[in-house]
Amino acid sequence: MSKLRLAHLGLALAALGFTAAAPILGVAPAHAAESLRPEIGKPLQAAQALMKQGKHKDALAKLREADKVAGKTPNEAYLIERVRAAAASSAGDYGTAADAFEALIASGKLSANERAQFSEGLIGIYMRGGELGKANEAILRQLKNGDDAKLRGYLMQNYYKQGNIAALENELRNAEKSGRMSEDMLGMLANIQLKKNDKAGYVNTIEKLAASYPKAQYWNDLLNRVQGKPGFSSRLAVDVYRLKLANGLLKKPSEFMEMGQLVLQARAPAEALKIIDKGYKAGALGTGPDAARHQRLKDLAEKSLAERNKDAAATEAEFTAAKDNDGLVALGYSLVQAGQTDKGLKMMESAIKAGGLRYADEAKLRLGEAYAAAGKKQQAISTLRTVSGKEGTADLARYWIMAINKPLAG
């Protein structure tokens, strides 16, 4: 993917939930019990009534009448700001709301629980008003009282929006060290790596996303990009397709066709026929202007399978006599796909054990794939863990283990 979608991190203004509905101006009984002068009380009550009607801007205008009253007591000033905080927030007047929240927090009249609520609400006000620097300062103050994953998420989101990559990377490193990396955090890291053209780092992050949060978008990106890694062998294109098929990622007619052709070239006609049949059942093959080409490939797969069934014994004898263990691995894999599971697996195991292979890690990768195709998950994982190599085999073996342990989410 060229750009990962970042999750929306909207902040619920929890501190505003009790303003309009409470009996006397939405305040705690201790403050409501204190006497209010009529010139303060009447505009406050009128403002609250306007808020109930959804007329929040009118409520703010009414509160300005109370503002003009001289000699306000601390309690009167507190009650005015409390109602103003709710009205301004609902009206989208975030500058006014922020000032009201700040005044309330500084008033000394909030309980410890309310102070925490209003402090978080102030962060939300700053974020909605685009005051990300002030939001970050408020978040950092809150985090001094104890770590909070939600606030950390807002902080990182703000750093990303501000383009403060150094601060964001520092937060992400700390999150990774403490085992707090979430899907959103990994997504932010991947976007940073894309901007820095850190291809290896990006693939590594997408691998983590696919492993922990298996989704089609991550798997597609991972399998498309791994082929672009330096030194990745074109011989492994068929193995990439096998992973795509295992994860249900084949969708286009061209994908089914290309995989079918690659598998036929790998001398596994039974597997090719399965792939083509899947394409037909999915409606990707057998229709449109290329329907005749699809049919020709299917006919070729059927012909190749018939020839393989007819010549399997002679081919095995030929490979055995020539000590062509690479050929025996390919034949064994073909037999597994054709339903001769035990015979095929034993042939592959013996050929790998005998050695003399041109590409030993590819052979072990194919054995792991054969175990997976046969439904033998533990044997598949054990075999895949032995795969190394620098041409992509180690990567694909690791991806197979990921796919087996945590299948793609529907």
Short mmCIF file of C-alpha atoms in Angstrom, two decimals, residues 13-280:
data_model
loop_
_atom_site.label_atom_id
_atom_site.label_comp_id
_atom_site.label_asym_id
_atom_site.label_seq_id
_atom_site.Cartn_x
_atom_site.Cartn_y
_atom_site.Cartn_z
CA LEU A 13 -15.14 15.16 25.79
CA ALA A 14 -16.03 13.23 28.92
CA ALA A 15 -16.03 16.32 31.08
CA LEU A 16 -19.08 17.71 29.28
CA GLY A 17 -21.54 14.93 29.96
CA PHE A 18 -23.23 16.44 32.99
CA THR A 19 -23.70 20.11 32.10
CA ALA A 20 -27.17 20.49 30.68
CA ALA A 21 -29.16 17.84 32.49
CA ALA A 22 -28.17 18.37 36.14
CA PRO A 23 -30.76 20.08 38.37
CA ILE A 24 -29.08 23.42 39.06
CA LEU A 25 -26.83 24.54 36.25
CA GLY A 26 -25.17 21.14 36.08
CA VAL A 27 -23.01 21.65 39.14
CA ALA A 28 -22.21 19.67 42.24
CA PRO A 29 -24.60 20.25 45.19
CA ALA A 30 -21.92 21.95 47.30
CA HIS A 31 -21.52 24.71 44.72
CA ALA A 32 -25.21 24.88 43.80
CA ALA A 33 -26.12 25.39 47.44
CA GLU A 34 -24.18 28.65 47.62
CA SER A 35 -26.37 31.66 47.00
CA LEU A 36 -26.37 33.39 43.64
CA ARG A 37 -27.33 36.95 43.05
CA PRO A 38 -30.27 37.29 40.64
CA GLU A 39 -28.18 39.23 38.16
CA ILE A 40 -25.95 36.12 37.92
CA GLY A 41 -28.52 33.38 38.43
CA LYS A 42 -31.06 34.58 35.83
CA PRO A 43 -28.67 34.69 32.82
CA LEU A 44 -27.21 31.36 33.88
CA GLN A 45 -30.62 29.72 34.00
CA ALA A 46 -31.56 31.32 30.67
CA ALA A 47 -28.31 30.08 29.13
CA GLN A 48 -29.00 26.58 30.35
CA ALA A 49 -32.51 26.68 28.92
CA LEU A 50 -31.13 27.80 25.56
CA MET A 51 -28.64 24.92 25.61
CA LYS A 52 -31.46 22.44 26.13
CA GLN A 53 -33.00 23.85 22.94
CA GLY A 54 -29.71 23.39 21.09
CA LYS A 55 -29.13 27.16 20.89
CA HIS A 56 -25.55 27.07 22.13
CA LYS A 57 -24.38 30.32 20.51
CA ASP A 58 -27.34 32.14 22.03
CA ALA A 59 -26.42 30.64 25.37
CA LEU A 60 -22.91 32.06 25.04
CA ALA A 61 -24.39 35.48 24.33
CA LYS A 62 -26.60 35.22 27.41
CA LEU A 63 -23.59 34.33 29.56
CA ARG A 64 -21.95 37.60 28.55
CA GLU A 65 -24.68 39.35 30.54
CA ALA A 66 -23.41 37.56 33.64
CA ASP A 67 -19.84 38.47 32.72
CA LYS A 68 -20.71 42.18 32.98
CA VAL A 69 -21.75 41.89 36.61
CA ALA A 70 -19.10 43.37 38.89
CA GLY A 71 -17.70 41.84 42.05
CA LYS A 72 -18.38 38.20 41.23
CA THR A 73 -17.63 35.71 43.99
CA PRO A 74 -15.30 32.76 43.19
CA ASN A 75 -18.36 30.49 43.17
CA GLU A 76 -20.28 32.74 40.75
CA ALA A 77 -17.28 32.88 38.42
CA TYR A 78 -16.94 29.09 38.65
CA LEU A 79 -20.59 28.49 37.75
CA ILE A 80 -20.41 30.85 34.78
CA GLU A 81 -17.34 29.07 33.40
CA ARG A 82 -18.91 25.68 33.98
CA VAL A 83 -21.91 26.51 31.82
CA ARG A 84 -19.71 28.34 29.29
CA ALA A 85 -17.49 25.25 28.92
CA ALA A 86 -20.47 23.18 27.81
CA ALA A 87 -22.05 25.84 25.59
CA ALA A 88 -18.82 26.75 23.80
CA SER A 89 -17.85 23.14 23.21
CA SER A 90 -21.24 22.32 21.74
CA ALA A 91 -21.15 25.49 19.62
CA GLY A 92 -17.72 24.59 18.20
CA ASP A 93 -16.17 27.70 19.74
CA TYR A 94 -13.05 25.87 20.85
CA GLY A 95 -11.04 28.93 21.81
CA THR A 96 -13.73 30.03 24.28
CA ALA A 97 -14.17 26.45 25.49
CA ALA A 98 -10.45 26.08 26.14
CA ASP A 99 -10.39 29.28 28.20
CA ALA A 100 -13.37 28.04 30.22
CA PHE A 101 -11.79 24.64 30.83
CA GLU A 102 -8.53 26.23 31.92
CA ALA A 103 -10.38 28.49 34.35
CA LEU A 104 -12.28 25.56 35.82
CA ILE A 105 -9.15 23.45 36.27
CA ALA A 106 -7.42 26.40 37.99
CA SER A 107 -10.44 27.17 40.19
CA GLY A 108 -9.64 24.62 42.88
CA LYS A 109 -13.35 23.72 43.01
CA LEU A 110 -13.19 20.47 41.03
CA SER A 111 -12.96 17.11 42.73
CA ALA A 112 -9.96 14.97 41.84
CA ASN A 113 -12.11 12.89 39.49
CA GLU A 114 -13.63 15.95 37.84
CA ARG A 115 -10.22 17.58 37.48
CA ALA A 116 -9.01 14.50 35.57
CA GLN A 117 -12.13 14.59 33.39
CA PHE A 118 -11.78 18.28 32.62
CA SER A 119 -8.06 17.91 31.95
CA GLU A 120 -8.80 15.24 29.37
CA GLY A 121 -11.64 17.33 27.99
CA LEU A 122 -9.25 20.26 27.57
CA ILE A 123 -6.97 18.04 25.50
CA GLY A 124 -9.92 17.24 23.26
CA ILE A 125 -10.80 20.92 22.94
CA TYR A 126 -7.25 21.77 21.88
CA MET A 127 -7.20 18.94 19.36
CA ARG A 128 -10.53 19.88 17.85
CA GLY A 129 -9.43 23.48 17.63
CA GLY A 130 -6.18 22.52 15.91
CA GLU A 131 -4.03 23.68 18.84
CA LEU A 132 -1.87 20.57 18.72
CA GLY A 133 1.09 22.11 20.53
CA LYS A 134 -1.10 23.05 23.49
CA ALA A 135 -2.77 19.63 23.33
CA ASN A 136 0.61 17.94 23.57
CA GLU A 137 1.61 20.07 26.56
CA ALA A 138 -1.64 19.14 28.29
CA ILE A 139 -1.15 15.46 27.46
CA LEU A 140 2.38 15.45 28.83
CA ARG A 141 1.12 17.06 32.05
CA GLN A 142 -1.50 14.35 32.37
CA LEU A 143 0.99 11.57 31.72
CA LYS A 144 3.03 12.73 34.71
CA ASN A 145 0.15 11.44 36.85
CA GLY A 146 0.45 7.98 35.31
CA ASP A 147 0.82 6.44 31.88
CA ASP A 148 -2.30 6.17 29.74
CA ALA A 149 -2.34 4.29 26.43
CA LYS A 150 -5.16 6.42 25.03
CA LEU A 151 -3.35 9.69 25.73
CA ARG A 152 -0.13 8.24 24.30
CA GLY A 153 -2.08 7.49 21.14
CA TYR A 154 -3.34 11.08 20.92
CA LEU A 155 0.17 12.40 21.51
CA MET A 156 1.61 10.31 18.69
CA GLN A 157 -1.23 11.20 16.36
CA ASN A 158 -0.56 14.88 17.04
CA TYR A 159 3.18 14.48 16.46
CA TYR A 160 2.39 12.80 13.13
CA LYS A 161 0.06 15.62 12.07
CA GLN A 162 2.65 18.21 13.07
CA GLY A 163 5.38 16.42 11.15
CA ASN A 164 7.40 16.07 14.37
CA ILE A 165 8.95 12.80 13.23
CA ALA A 166 11.77 12.79 15.79
CA ALA A 167 9.35 13.03 18.72
CA LEU A 168 7.04 10.44 17.14
CA GLU A 169 9.86 7.98 16.52
CA ASN A 170 11.00 8.39 20.12
CA GLU A 171 7.48 7.59 21.36
CA LEU A 172 7.28 4.59 19.05
CA ARG A 173 10.65 3.25 20.20
CA ASN A 174 9.54 3.53 23.82
CA ALA A 175 6.26 1.80 23.00
CA GLU A 176 8.07 -1.06 21.28
CA LYS A 177 10.51 -1.50 24.16
CA SER A 178 7.65 -1.74 26.62
CA GLY A 179 5.54 -4.02 24.41
CA ARG A 180 2.83 -1.39 23.87
CA MET A 181 2.90 -1.23 20.06
CA SER A 182 -0.66 -1.16 18.74
CA GLU A 183 -1.92 -1.49 15.18
CA ASP A 184 -2.24 2.30 14.89
CA MET A 185 1.31 2.80 16.16
CA LEU A 186 2.70 0.30 13.67
CA GLY A 187 0.74 2.09 10.95
CA MET A 188 2.33 5.41 11.90
CA LEU A 189 5.78 3.81 11.91
CA ALA A 190 5.16 2.34 8.45
CA ASN A 191 4.16 5.76 7.12
CA ILE A 192 7.33 7.31 8.55
CA GLN A 193 9.43 4.61 6.88
CA LEU A 194 7.68 5.22 3.56
CA LYS A 195 8.44 8.94 3.76
CA LYS A 196 12.08 8.20 4.59
CA ASN A 197 12.27 5.62 1.76
CA ASP A 198 13.32 3.01 4.33
CA LYS A 199 12.17 0.01 2.28
CA ALA A 200 13.66 -2.66 4.53
CA GLY A 201 12.21 -1.05 7.65
CA TYR A 202 8.82 -0.68 5.98
CA VAL A 203 8.67 -4.35 5.01
CA ASN A 204 9.67 -5.30 8.55
CA THR A 205 6.84 -3.18 9.99
CA ILE A 206 4.28 -4.52 7.53
CA GLU A 207 5.38 -8.02 8.52
CA LYS A 208 4.61 -7.18 12.14
CA LEU A 209 1.19 -5.85 11.12
CA ALA A 210 0.40 -8.97 9.10
CA ALA A 211 1.56 -11.20 11.95
CA SER A 212 -0.36 -9.45 14.72
CA TYR A 213 -3.31 -8.02 12.79
CA PRO A 214 -3.78 -10.32 9.78
CA LYS A 215 -5.72 -8.36 7.19
CA ALA A 216 -5.76 -8.54 3.40
CA GLN A 217 -4.27 -5.03 3.03
CA TYR A 218 -1.21 -5.94 5.11
CA TRP A 219 -0.66 -9.35 3.51
CA ASN A 220 -1.03 -7.98 -0.01
CA ASP A 221 1.44 -5.20 0.70
CA LEU A 222 3.88 -7.57 2.38
CA LEU A 223 3.87 -10.15 -0.41
CA ASN A 224 4.09 -7.53 -3.13
CA ARG A 225 6.97 -5.68 -1.50
CA VAL A 226 9.05 -8.66 -0.38
CA GLN A 227 9.69 -9.46 -4.02
CA GLY A 228 11.37 -6.09 -4.37
CA LYS A 229 13.92 -6.76 -1.66
CA PRO A 230 17.52 -6.87 -2.93
CA GLY A 231 18.54 -10.40 -3.86
CA PHE A 232 15.02 -11.85 -3.87
CA SER A 233 15.00 -14.77 -6.32
CA SER A 234 12.52 -14.88 -9.19
CA ARG A 235 12.41 -18.66 -8.65
CA LEU A 236 10.28 -17.97 -5.57
CA ALA A 237 7.47 -16.21 -7.46
CA VAL A 238 5.44 -19.41 -7.34
CA ASP A 239 5.90 -19.58 -3.57
CA VAL A 240 4.66 -16.00 -3.18
CA TYR A 241 1.56 -16.97 -5.12
CA ARG A 242 1.07 -20.02 -2.90
CA LEU A 243 1.01 -17.74 0.12
CA LYS A 244 -1.47 -15.45 -1.61
CA LEU A 245 -3.69 -18.42 -2.40
CA ALA A 246 -3.45 -19.73 1.17
CA ASN A 247 -4.58 -16.32 2.43
CA GLY A 248 -7.42 -16.02 -0.07
CA LEU A 249 -5.81 -13.05 -1.80
CA LEU A 250 -6.17 -14.17 -5.43
CA LYS A 251 -8.98 -12.13 -6.98
CA LYS A 252 -8.11 -11.12 -10.55
CA PRO A 253 -8.26 -13.41 -13.59
CA SER A 254 -4.64 -12.51 -14.38
CA GLU A 255 -3.56 -13.69 -10.91
CA PHE A 256 -5.20 -17.08 -11.28
CA MET A 257 -3.77 -17.43 -14.77
CA GLU A 258 -0.23 -16.47 -13.81
CA MET A 259 -0.19 -18.73 -10.78
CA GLY A 260 -1.57 -21.62 -12.80
CA GLN A 261 1.19 -21.17 -15.38
CA LEU A 262 3.92 -20.89 -12.74
CA VAL A 263 2.73 -24.03 -10.99
CA LEU A 264 2.67 -25.93 -14.29
CA GLN A 265 6.25 -24.81 -14.89
CA ALA A 266 7.06 -26.13 -11.41
CA ARG A 267 5.71 -29.51 -12.59
CA ALA A 268 2.75 -29.65 -10.20
CA PRO A 269 -0.23 -30.09 -12.57
CA ALA A 270 -2.66 -31.27 -9.87
CA GLU A 271 -2.03 -28.05 -7.96
CA ALA A 272 -2.44 -26.02 -11.16
CA LEU A 273 -5.79 -27.64 -11.82
CA LYS A 274 -6.94 -26.83 -8.26
CA ILE A 275 -6.00 -23.20 -8.77
CA ILE A 276 -7.79 -22.97 -12.10
CA ASP A 277 -10.88 -24.61 -10.64
CA LYS A 278 -10.85 -22.07 -7.81
CA GLY A 279 -10.71 -19.31 -10.41
CA TYR A 280 -13.71 -20.76 -12.20
#
